[in-house]
PDB file of N, CA and C in Angstrom:
ATOM      1  N   MET Q  29      -0.846  10.980  10.088  1.00 88.00           N
ATOM      2  CA  MET Q  29      -1.700   9.448   9.574  1.00 88.00           C
ATOM      3  C   MET Q  29      -0.056   8.744   9.480  1.00 88.00           C
ATOM      4  N   GLU Q  30      -0.722   7.440   9.551  1.00 95.00           N
ATOM      5  CA  GLU Q  30       0.564   6.695   9.573  1.00 95.00           C
ATOM      6  C   GLU Q  30       1.116   6.123   8.471  1.00 95.00           C
ATOM      7  N   LEU Q  31       2.070   5.641   7.738  1.00 96.00           N
ATOM      8  CA  LEU Q  31       2.706   5.442   6.839  1.00 96.00           C
ATOM      9  C   LEU Q  31       1.696   4.199   5.658  1.00 96.00           C
ATOM     10  N   LEU Q  32       1.015   3.468   6.064  1.00 94.00           N
ATOM     11  CA  LEU Q  32       0.460   2.272   5.262  1.00 94.00           C
ATOM     12  C   LEU Q  32      -0.878   3.197   4.928  1.00 94.00           C
ATOM     13  N   GLU Q  33      -1.832   4.115   5.710  1.00 95.00           N
ATOM     14  CA  GLU Q  33      -2.558   4.718   5.768  1.00 95.00           C
ATOM     15  C   GLU Q  33      -2.407   5.953   4.481  1.00 95.00           C
ATOM     16  N   THR Q  34      -1.154   6.243   4.704  1.00 95.00           N
ATOM     17  CA  THR Q  34      -1.004   7.583   3.465  1.00 95.00           C
ATOM     18  C   THR Q  34      -0.898   6.810   2.266  1.00 95.00           C
ATOM     19  N   LEU Q  35      -0.169   5.824   2.579  1.00 92.00           N
ATOM     20  CA  LEU Q  35       0.155   4.984   1.084  1.00 92.00           C
ATOM     21  C   LEU Q  35      -0.919   4.748   0.239  1.00 92.00           C
ATOM     22  N   ALA Q  36      -2.175   4.145   1.269  1.00 91.00           N
ATOM     23  CA  ALA Q  36      -3.319   3.926   0.658  1.00 91.00           C
ATOM     24  C   ALA Q  36      -4.114   4.859   0.372  1.00 91.00           C
ATOM     25  N   TYR Q  37      -4.331   6.042   0.814  1.00 91.00           N
ATOM     26  CA  TYR Q  37      -4.959   6.999   0.831  1.00 91.00           C
ATOM     27  C   TYR Q  37      -4.377   7.467  -0.886  1.00 91.00           C
ATOM     28  N   ARG Q  38      -3.053   7.845  -1.116  1.00 91.00           N
ATOM     29  CA  ARG Q  38      -2.472   8.537  -2.111  1.00 91.00           C
ATOM     30  C   ARG Q  38      -2.378   7.309  -3.247  1.00 91.00           C
ATOM     31  N   CYS Q  39      -2.794   6.322  -3.506  1.00 86.00           N
ATOM     32  CA  CYS Q  39      -3.063   5.052  -4.017  1.00 86.00           C
ATOM     33  C   CYS Q  39      -4.657   5.424  -4.786  1.00 86.00           C
ATOM     34  N   GLY Q  40      -5.275   6.211  -4.030  1.00 85.00           N
ATOM     35  CA  GLY Q  40      -6.802   5.603  -4.332  1.00 85.00           C
ATOM     36  C   GLY Q  40      -7.735   4.748  -3.255  1.00 85.00           C
ATOM     37  N   CYS Q  41      -6.511   3.739  -2.483  1.00 87.00           N
ATOM     38  CA  CYS Q  41      -7.498   3.139  -2.036  1.00 87.00           C
ATOM     39  C   CYS Q  41      -8.574   3.657  -0.740  1.00 87.00           C
ATOM     40  N   ASP Q  42      -9.858   2.804  -1.344  1.00 89.00           N
ATOM     41  CA  ASP Q  42     -10.571   3.134  -0.384  1.00 89.00           C
ATOM     42  C   ASP Q  42     -10.235   2.236   1.560  1.00 89.00           C
ATOM     43  N   PHE Q  43      -9.683   1.037   1.310  1.00 90.00           N
ATOM     44  CA  PHE Q  43      -9.119   0.472   2.480  1.00 90.00           C
ATOM     45  C   PHE Q  43      -7.653  -0.054   2.683  1.00 90.00           C
ATOM     46  N   LEU Q  44      -7.444  -0.069   3.759  1.00 89.00           N
ATOM     47  CA  LEU Q  44      -5.754  -0.511   3.672  1.00 89.00           C
ATOM     48  C   LEU Q  44      -5.760  -1.950   3.043  1.00 89.00           C
ATOM     49  N   SER Q  45      -6.719  -2.647   3.154  1.00 87.00           N
ATOM     50  CA  SER Q  45      -6.597  -4.172   1.985  1.00 87.00           C
ATOM     51  C   SER Q  45      -6.429  -3.926   0.706  1.00 87.00           C
ATOM     52  N   ASP Q  46      -6.740  -3.050   0.297  1.00 84.00           N
ATOM     53  CA  ASP Q  46      -7.091  -2.878  -1.582  1.00 84.00           C
ATOM     54  C   ASP Q  46      -5.436  -2.478  -1.695  1.00 84.00           C
ATOM     55  N   LEU Q  47      -5.119  -1.786  -0.950  1.00 81.00           N
ATOM     56  CA  LEU Q  47      -3.427  -1.463  -1.140  1.00 81.00           C
ATOM     57  C   LEU Q  47      -2.537  -2.680  -1.662  1.00 81.00           C
ATOM     58  N   ASN Q  48      -2.265  -3.477  -0.026  1.00 75.00           N
ATOM     59  CA  ASN Q  48      -1.747  -4.861  -0.632  1.00 75.00           C
ATOM     60  C   ASN Q  48      -2.545  -5.593  -2.048  1.00 75.00           C
ATOM     61  N   PHE Q  49      -3.491  -5.154  -2.153  1.00 75.00           N
ATOM     62  CA  PHE Q  49      -4.738  -6.120  -3.362  1.00 75.00           C
ATOM     63  C   PHE Q  49      -3.852  -5.716  -4.542  1.00 75.00           C
ATOM     64  N   ARG Q  50      -3.175  -4.028  -4.141  1.00 69.00           N
ATOM     65  CA  ARG Q  50      -3.352  -3.387  -6.038  1.00 69.00           C
ATOM     66  C   ARG Q  50      -1.534  -3.905  -6.120  1.00 69.00           C
ATOM     67  N   CYS Q  51      -0.778  -4.095  -4.989  1.00 67.00           N
ATOM     68  CA  CYS Q  51       0.833  -4.779  -5.133  1.00 67.00           C
ATOM     69  C   CYS Q  51       0.902  -5.539  -6.129  1.00 67.00           C
ATOM     70  N   LEU Q  52      -0.292  -6.816  -5.602  1.00 62.00           N
ATOM     71  CA  LEU Q  52      -0.211  -7.977  -6.451  1.00 62.00           C
ATOM     72  C   LEU Q  52      -0.735  -8.010  -7.432  1.00 62.00           C
ATOM     73  N   LYS Q  53      -1.246  -7.141  -7.981  1.00 64.00           N
ATOM     74  CA  LYS Q  53      -2.306  -7.242  -9.388  1.00 64.00           C
ATOM     75  C   LYS Q  53      -1.146  -6.558 -10.288  1.00 64.00           C
ATOM     76  N   LYS Q  54      -0.952  -7.514 -11.443  1.00 58.00           N
ATOM     77  CA  LYS Q  54      -0.176  -7.399 -12.607  1.00 58.00           C
ATOM     78  C   LYS Q  54      -0.283  -6.116 -12.999  1.00 58.00           C
ATOM     79  N   ASP Q  55      -1.570  -5.508 -13.808  1.00 52.00           N
ATOM     80  CA  ASP Q  55      -2.119  -4.736 -14.331  1.00 52.00           C
ATOM     81  C   ASP Q  55      -2.290  -3.584 -13.771  1.00 52.00           C
ATOM     82  N   PHE Q  56      -1.597  -3.328 -12.529  1.00 56.00           N
ATOM     83  CA  PHE Q  56      -2.418  -2.075 -11.542  1.00 56.00           C
ATOM     84  C   PHE Q  56      -1.366  -1.308 -12.181  1.00 56.00           C
ATOM     85  N   PRO Q  57      -1.355   0.361 -12.441  1.00 56.00           N
ATOM     86  CA  PRO Q  57      -0.192   1.311 -13.094  1.00 56.00           C
ATOM     87  C   PRO Q  57       0.733   0.937 -11.532  1.00 56.00           C
ATOM     88  N   PRO Q  58       1.848   1.531 -11.610  1.00 71.00           N
ATOM     89  CA  PRO Q  58       2.949   1.482 -10.534  1.00 71.00           C
ATOM     90  C   PRO Q  58       2.703   2.381 -10.036  1.00 71.00           C
ATOM     91  N   LEU Q  59       1.747   3.167  -9.249  1.00 80.00           N
ATOM     92  CA  LEU Q  59       1.466   4.272  -8.646  1.00 80.00           C
ATOM     93  C   LEU Q  59       2.026   4.308  -7.312  1.00 80.00           C
ATOM     94  N   LEU Q  60       2.431   3.372  -6.526  1.00 82.00           N
ATOM     95  CA  LEU Q  60       2.901   2.888  -5.735  1.00 82.00           C
ATOM     96  C   LEU Q  60       4.513   3.387  -5.353  1.00 82.00           C
ATOM     97  N   PRO Q  61       5.549   2.696  -6.192  1.00 84.00           N
ATOM     98  CA  PRO Q  61       6.835   2.981  -6.288  1.00 84.00           C
ATOM     99  C   PRO Q  61       7.029   4.691  -6.325  1.00 84.00           C
ATOM    100  N   HIS Q  62       6.058   5.195  -7.713  1.00 86.00           N
ATOM    101  CA  HIS Q  62       6.280   6.666  -7.471  1.00 86.00           C
ATOM    102  C   HIS Q  62       6.056   7.677  -6.118  1.00 86.00           C
ATOM    103  N   ILE Q  63       4.903   6.876  -5.574  1.00 90.00           N
ATOM    104  CA  ILE Q  63       4.654   7.853  -4.091  1.00 90.00           C
ATOM    105  C   ILE Q  63       5.859   7.552  -2.995  1.00 90.00           C
ATOM    106  N   VAL Q  64       6.082   6.568  -3.348  1.00 92.00           N
ATOM    107  CA  VAL Q  64       7.292   5.863  -2.159  1.00 92.00           C
ATOM    108  C   VAL Q  64       8.301   7.207  -2.423  1.00 92.00           C
ATOM    109  N   ARG Q  65       8.548   6.674  -3.734  1.00 92.00           N
ATOM    110  CA  ARG Q  65       9.716   7.542  -3.849  1.00 92.00           C
ATOM    111  C   ARG Q  65      10.154   9.196  -3.724  1.00 92.00           C
ATOM    112  N   HIS Q  66       8.846   9.678  -3.878  1.00 94.00           N
ATOM    113  CA  HIS Q  66       8.488  11.066  -3.174  1.00 94.00           C
ATOM    114  C   HIS Q  66       7.469  11.582  -2.311  1.00 94.00           C
ATOM    115  N   LEU Q  67       8.355  10.455  -0.946  1.00 95.00           N
ATOM    116  CA  LEU Q  67       7.790  10.953   0.461  1.00 95.00           C
ATOM    117  C   LEU Q  67       8.655  11.425   1.192  1.00 95.00           C
ATOM    118  N   LEU Q  68       8.646  12.034   2.292  1.00 95.00           N
ATOM    119  CA  LEU Q  68       9.588  13.002   3.287  1.00 95.00           C
ATOM    120  C   LEU Q  68       9.721  11.845   3.571  1.00 95.00           C
ATOM    121  N   VAL Q  69      10.962  10.915   3.505  1.00 95.00           N
ATOM    122  CA  VAL Q  69      11.135   9.487   4.912  1.00 95.00           C
ATOM    123  C   VAL Q  69      10.960   9.766   6.048  1.00 95.00           C
ATOM    124  N   GLU Q  70      11.438  11.061   6.503  1.00 96.00           N
ATOM    125  CA  GLU Q  70      11.434  11.039   8.049  1.00 96.00           C
ATOM    126  C   GLU Q  70      10.597  11.439   8.508  1.00 96.00           C
ATOM    127  N   LYS Q  71       9.558  11.796   7.935  1.00 97.00           N
ATOM    128  CA  LYS Q  71       7.723  12.116   8.612  1.00 97.00           C
ATOM    129  C   LYS Q  71       7.785  10.762   9.535  1.00 97.00           C
ATOM    130  N   TRP Q  72       7.869   9.565   8.947  1.00 97.00           N
ATOM    131  CA  TRP Q  72       7.579   8.427   9.616  1.00 97.00           C
ATOM    132  C   TRP Q  72       8.856   7.691  10.786  1.00 97.00           C
ATOM    133  N   ASN Q  73       8.388   7.226  11.907  1.00 97.00           N
ATOM    134  CA  ASN Q  73       9.697   6.444  12.410  1.00 97.00           C
ATOM    135  C   ASN Q  73      10.388   5.219  11.424  1.00 97.00           C
ATOM    136  N   CYS Q  74      11.028   4.571  12.007  1.00 97.00           N
ATOM    137  CA  CYS Q  74      11.720   3.313  11.496  1.00 97.00           C
ATOM    138  C   CYS Q  74      10.569   2.173  11.547  1.00 97.00           C
ATOM    139  N   GLU Q  75       9.708   2.005  12.453  1.00 97.00           N
ATOM    140  CA  GLU Q  75       9.194   1.420  13.209  1.00 97.00           C
ATOM    141  C   GLU Q  75       7.903   1.065  11.926  1.00 97.00           C
ATOM    142  N   GLU Q  76       7.541   1.804  11.514  1.00 97.00           N
ATOM    143  CA  GLU Q  76       6.317   2.096  10.723  1.00 97.00           C
ATOM    144  C   GLU Q  76       6.815   2.068   9.399  1.00 97.00           C
ATOM    145  N   TRP Q  77       7.984   2.574   9.103  1.00 96.00           N
ATOM    146  CA  TRP Q  77       8.460   2.340   7.551  1.00 96.00           C
ATOM    147  C   TRP Q  77       9.035  -0.111   7.488  1.00 96.00           C
ATOM    148  N   ARG Q  78       8.965  -0.117   8.811  1.00 96.00           N
ATOM    149  CA  ARG Q  78       9.458  -1.668   9.006  1.00 96.00           C
ATOM    150  C   ARG Q  78       7.915  -2.348   8.602  1.00 96.00           C
ATOM    151  N   ASP Q  79       7.015  -1.847   9.649  1.00 95.00           N
ATOM    152  CA  ASP Q  79       5.871  -2.192   9.041  1.00 95.00           C
ATOM    153  C   ASP Q  79       5.085  -2.339   7.530  1.00 95.00           C
ATOM    154  N   ALA Q  80       5.110  -0.869   7.116  1.00 93.00           N
ATOM    155  CA  ALA Q  80       4.783  -1.232   5.689  1.00 93.00           C
ATOM    156  C   ALA Q  80       5.717  -1.758   4.945  1.00 93.00           C
ATOM    157  N   VAL Q  81       7.106  -2.335   4.882  1.00 91.00           N
ATOM    158  CA  VAL Q  81       7.737  -2.990   4.115  1.00 91.00           C
ATOM    159  C   VAL Q  81       7.163  -4.527   3.991  1.00 91.00           C
ATOM    160  N   HIS Q  82       7.075  -5.077   5.475  1.00 91.00           N
ATOM    161  CA  HIS Q  82       6.430  -6.660   5.721  1.00 91.00           C
ATOM    162  C   HIS Q  82       4.653  -6.451   5.031  1.00 91.00           C
ATOM    163  N   TYR Q  83       4.473  -5.810   5.242  1.00 89.00           N
ATOM    164  CA  TYR Q  83       2.950  -5.279   5.080  1.00 89.00           C
ATOM    165  C   TYR Q  83       2.977  -5.451   3.072  1.00 89.00           C
ATOM    166  N   ILE Q  84       3.944  -4.764   2.744  1.00 85.00           N
ATOM    167  CA  ILE Q  84       3.485  -4.950   0.808  1.00 85.00           C
ATOM    168  C   ILE Q  84       4.645  -6.318   0.400  1.00 85.00           C
ATOM    169  N   THR Q  85       5.890  -6.258   1.269  1.00 82.00           N
ATOM    170  CA  THR Q  85       6.211  -7.338   0.425  1.00 82.00           C
ATOM    171  C   THR Q  85       6.096  -8.752   1.460  1.00 82.00           C
ATOM    172  N   GLY Q  86       5.971  -8.940   2.388  1.00 84.00           N
ATOM    173  CA  GLY Q  86       5.665 -10.051   3.348  1.00 84.00           C
ATOM    174  C   GLY Q  86       7.048 -10.586   3.723  1.00 84.00           C
ATOM    175  N   GLU Q  87       7.459  -9.860   3.362  1.00 87.00           N
ATOM    176  CA  GLU Q  87       9.300  -9.791   4.251  1.00 87.00           C
ATOM    177  C   GLU Q  87       9.569  -9.060   5.417  1.00 87.00           C
ATOM    178  N   LYS Q  88      10.337  -9.744   6.186  1.00 92.00           N
ATOM    179  CA  LYS Q  88      10.456  -9.107   7.603  1.00 92.00           C
ATOM    180  C   LYS Q  88      12.014  -8.656   7.420  1.00 92.00           C
ATOM    181  N   ILE Q  89      12.098  -7.155   7.614  1.00 92.00           N
ATOM    182  CA  ILE Q  89      13.443  -6.476   7.152  1.00 92.00           C
ATOM    183  C   ILE Q  89      14.026  -5.885   8.390  1.00 92.00           C
ATOM    184  N   GLN Q  90      15.266  -5.595   8.903  1.00 95.00           N
ATOM    185  CA  GLN Q  90      15.661  -4.818   9.783  1.00 95.00           C
ATOM    186  C   GLN Q  90      16.629  -3.844   8.900  1.00 95.00           C
ATOM    187  N   ARG Q  91      16.790  -2.699   9.184  1.00 95.00           N
ATOM    188  CA  ARG Q  91      17.437  -1.401   8.626  1.00 95.00           C
ATOM    189  C   ARG Q  91      17.837  -0.607   9.701  1.00 95.00           C
ATOM    190  N   GLU Q  92      18.930   0.536   8.744  1.00 96.00           N
ATOM    191  CA  GLU Q  92      19.380   1.416   9.834  1.00 96.00           C
ATOM    192  C   GLU Q  92      18.695   2.686  10.035  1.00 96.00           C
ATOM    193  N   SER Q  93      18.041   3.108   8.684  1.00 97.00           N
ATOM    194  CA  SER Q  93      16.966   4.155   8.953  1.00 97.00           C
ATOM    195  C   SER Q  93      15.778   4.317   7.771  1.00 97.00           C
ATOM    196  N   GLN Q  94      15.314   5.340   7.983  1.00 96.00           N
ATOM    197  CA  GLN Q  94      13.669   5.253   7.283  1.00 96.00           C
ATOM    198  C   GLN Q  94      14.057   4.971   5.477  1.00 96.00           C
ATOM    199  N   ALA Q  95      15.578   6.196   5.339  1.00 96.00           N
ATOM    200  CA  ALA Q  95      15.254   5.856   3.986  1.00 96.00           C
ATOM    201  C   ALA Q  95      16.336   4.804   3.571  1.00 96.00           C
ATOM    202  N   ASP Q  96      16.842   3.751   4.423  1.00 96.00           N
ATOM    203  CA  ASP Q  96      17.197   2.369   3.393  1.00 96.00           C
ATOM    204  C   ASP Q  96      15.783   1.673   3.375  1.00 96.00           C
ATOM    205  N   TYR Q  97      14.834   1.713   4.380  1.00 95.00           N
ATOM    206  CA  TYR Q  97      13.494   0.985   4.304  1.00 95.00           C
ATOM    207  C   TYR Q  97      12.872   1.646   2.658  1.00 95.00           C
ATOM    208  N   GLN Q  98      13.256   2.850   2.755  1.00 95.00           N
ATOM    209  CA  GLN Q  98      12.395   3.243   1.244  1.00 95.00           C
ATOM    210  C   GLN Q  98      13.136   2.712   0.416  1.00 95.00           C
ATOM    211  N   ALA Q  99      14.451   2.717   0.276  1.00 94.00           N
ATOM    212  CA  ALA Q  99      15.246   2.307  -1.068  1.00 94.00           C
ATOM    213  C   ALA Q  99      14.904   0.680  -0.844  1.00 94.00           C
ATOM    214  N   TYR Q 100      15.032  -0.315   0.039  1.00 93.00           N
ATOM    215  CA  TYR Q 100      14.547  -1.600  -0.217  1.00 93.00           C
ATOM    216  C   TYR Q 100      13.175  -1.532  -0.927  1.00 93.00           C
ATOM    217  N   LEU Q 101      12.488  -0.715  -0.436  1.00 89.00           N
ATOM    218  CA  LEU Q 101      10.649  -0.817  -1.585  1.00 89.00           C
ATOM    219  C   LEU Q 101      10.495  -0.527  -2.903  1.00 89.00           C
ATOM    220  N   LEU Q 102      11.796   0.336  -3.036  1.00 88.00           N
ATOM    221  CA  LEU Q 102      11.770   0.749  -4.314  1.00 88.00           C
ATOM    222  C   LEU Q 102      12.663  -0.429  -5.283  1.00 88.00           C
ATOM    223  N   ASN Q 103      14.019  -0.433  -4.739  1.00 86.00           N
ATOM    224  CA  ASN Q 103      14.481  -2.282  -5.277  1.00 86.00           C
ATOM    225  C   ASN Q 103      14.337  -3.190  -5.287  1.00 86.00           C
ATOM    226  N   ASP Q 104      12.922  -3.884  -4.631  1.00 74.00           N
ATOM    227  CA  ASP Q 104      12.294  -4.754  -4.824  1.00 74.00           C
ATOM    228  C   ASP Q 104      11.479  -4.400  -5.878  1.00 74.00           C
ATOM    229  N   TRP Q 105      10.573  -3.122  -6.364  1.00 67.00           N
ATOM    230  CA  TRP Q 105      10.167  -3.323  -7.486  1.00 67.00           C
ATOM    231  C   TRP Q 105      11.124  -3.025  -8.646  1.00 67.00           C
ATOM    232  N   GLN Q 106      12.112  -2.465  -8.605  1.00 62.00           N
ATOM    233  CA  GLN Q 106      12.577  -2.160  -9.804  1.00 62.00           C
ATOM    234  C   GLN Q 106      13.240  -3.502 -10.078  1.00 62.00           C
ATOM    235  N   MET Q 107      13.747  -4.735  -9.575  1.00 64.00           N
ATOM    236  CA  MET Q 107      13.738  -6.001  -9.528  1.00 64.00           C
ATOM    237  C   MET Q 107      13.129  -6.543 -10.333  1.00 64.00           C
ATOM    238  N   GLY Q 108      11.464  -5.801 -10.351  1.00 58.00           N
ATOM    239  CA  GLY Q 108      10.460  -6.572 -10.687  1.00 58.00           C
ATOM    240  C   GLY Q 108      10.073  -7.868  -9.751  1.00 58.00           C
ATOM    241  N   ARG Q 109      10.541  -7.961  -8.895  1.00 53.00           N
ATOM    242  CA  ARG Q 109       9.384  -8.937  -8.094  1.00 53.00           C
ATOM    243  C   ARG Q 109       8.057  -8.488  -7.662  1.00 53.00           C
ATOM    244  N   GLN Q 110       7.338  -9.454  -7.682  1.00 48.00           N
ATOM    245  CA  GLN Q 110       5.636  -9.997  -7.367  1.00 48.00           C
ATOM    246  C   GLN Q 110       6.346  -9.432  -5.901  1.00 48.00           C
ATOM    247  N   HIS Q 111       5.202  -9.081  -5.082  1.00 45.00           N
ATOM    248  CA  HIS Q 111       4.815  -8.954  -3.858  1.00 45.00           C
ATOM    249  C   HIS Q 111       4.436  -9.785  -3.203  1.00 45.00           C
ATOM    250  N   ARG Q 112       4.851 -10.394  -1.993  1.00 44.00           N
ATOM    251  CA  ARG Q 112       4.394 -11.640  -1.202  1.00 44.00           C
ATOM    252  C   ARG Q 112       5.075 -12.650  -1.735  1.00 44.00           C
ATOM    253  N   PRO Q 113       5.677 -13.728  -0.674  1.00 46.00           N
ATOM    254  CA  PRO Q 113       6.585 -14.782  -1.024  1.00 46.00           C
ATOM    255  C   PRO Q 113       5.995 -15.557  -1.860  1.00 46.00           C
ATOM    256  N   GLY Q 114       4.415 -16.007  -1.363  1.00 45.00           N
ATOM    257  CA  GLY Q 114       3.800 -16.845  -1.753  1.00 45.00           C
ATOM    258  C   GLY Q 114       3.454 -16.920  -3.341  1.00 45.00           C
ATOM    259  N   SER Q 115       3.882 -15.181  -3.798  1.00 44.00           N
ATOM    260  CA  SER Q 115       3.154 -14.814  -5.516  1.00 44.00           C
ATOM    261  C   SER Q 115       4.524 -14.673  -6.380  1.00 44.00           C
ATOM    262  N   ARG Q 116       5.594 -15.081  -6.351  1.00 41.00           N
ATOM    263  CA  ARG Q 116       6.637 -15.051  -6.628  1.00 41.00           C
ATOM    264  C   ARG Q 116       7.020 -15.945  -7.481  1.00 41.00           C
ATOM    265  N   PRO Q 117       6.812 -16.188  -8.947  1.00 39.00           N
ATOM    266  CA  PRO Q 117       6.935 -16.747 -10.103  1.00 39.00           C
ATOM    267  C   PRO Q 117       7.807 -18.037  -9.490  1.00 39.00           C
ATOM    268  N   GLU Q 118       7.674 -19.113 -10.139  1.00 39.00           N
ATOM    269  CA  GLU Q 118       8.480 -20.096  -9.341  1.00 39.00           C
ATOM    270  C   GLU Q 118       9.316 -20.461 -10.241  1.00 39.00           C
ATOM    271  N   VAL Q 119      10.201 -20.806  -9.799  1.00 36.00           N
ATOM    272  CA  VAL Q 119      12.138 -21.039 -10.921  1.00 36.00           C
ATOM    273  C   VAL Q 119      11.797 -22.401 -10.979  1.00 36.00           C
ATOM    274  N   LYS Q 120      11.631 -22.998 -12.462  1.00 42.00           N
ATOM    275  CA  LYS Q 120      11.398 -24.383 -12.762  1.00 42.00           C
ATOM    276  C   LYS Q 120      12.563 -25.273 -13.156  1.00 42.00           C
ATOM    277  N   MET Q 121      12.905 -26.328 -12.332  1.00 47.00           N
ATOM    278  CA  MET Q 121      13.604 -26.937 -12.174  1.00 47.00           C
ATOM    279  C   MET Q 121      14.186 -27.660 -13.695  1.00 47.00           C
ATOM    280  N   LYS Q 122      15.286 -27.635 -14.449  1.00 44.00           N
ATOM    281  CA  LYS Q 122      15.322 -28.803 -15.675  1.00 44.00           C
ATOM    282  C   LYS Q 122      15.365 -30.146 -15.071  1.00 44.00           C
TER     283      LYS Q 122
END
């Protein structure tokens, strides 16, 4: 099973697009960080991790290892950032 499919399945999503929707909902329990934290990262190659990061965050990044991609996702959540660039809070100028 591919990484994104695994994440969607473990989050209880019927469709892959549900995973993306749940990442955007502020009231959805933070299952995804817990699931990502406990994955066997070496099971999927760097390309699958890169695609998952892009799908979930909307950001195209390049990292050295699967563990680096996992850490990127976890740090993204720890910083409290909303996923997808267009959904992030705007900074108001004074």
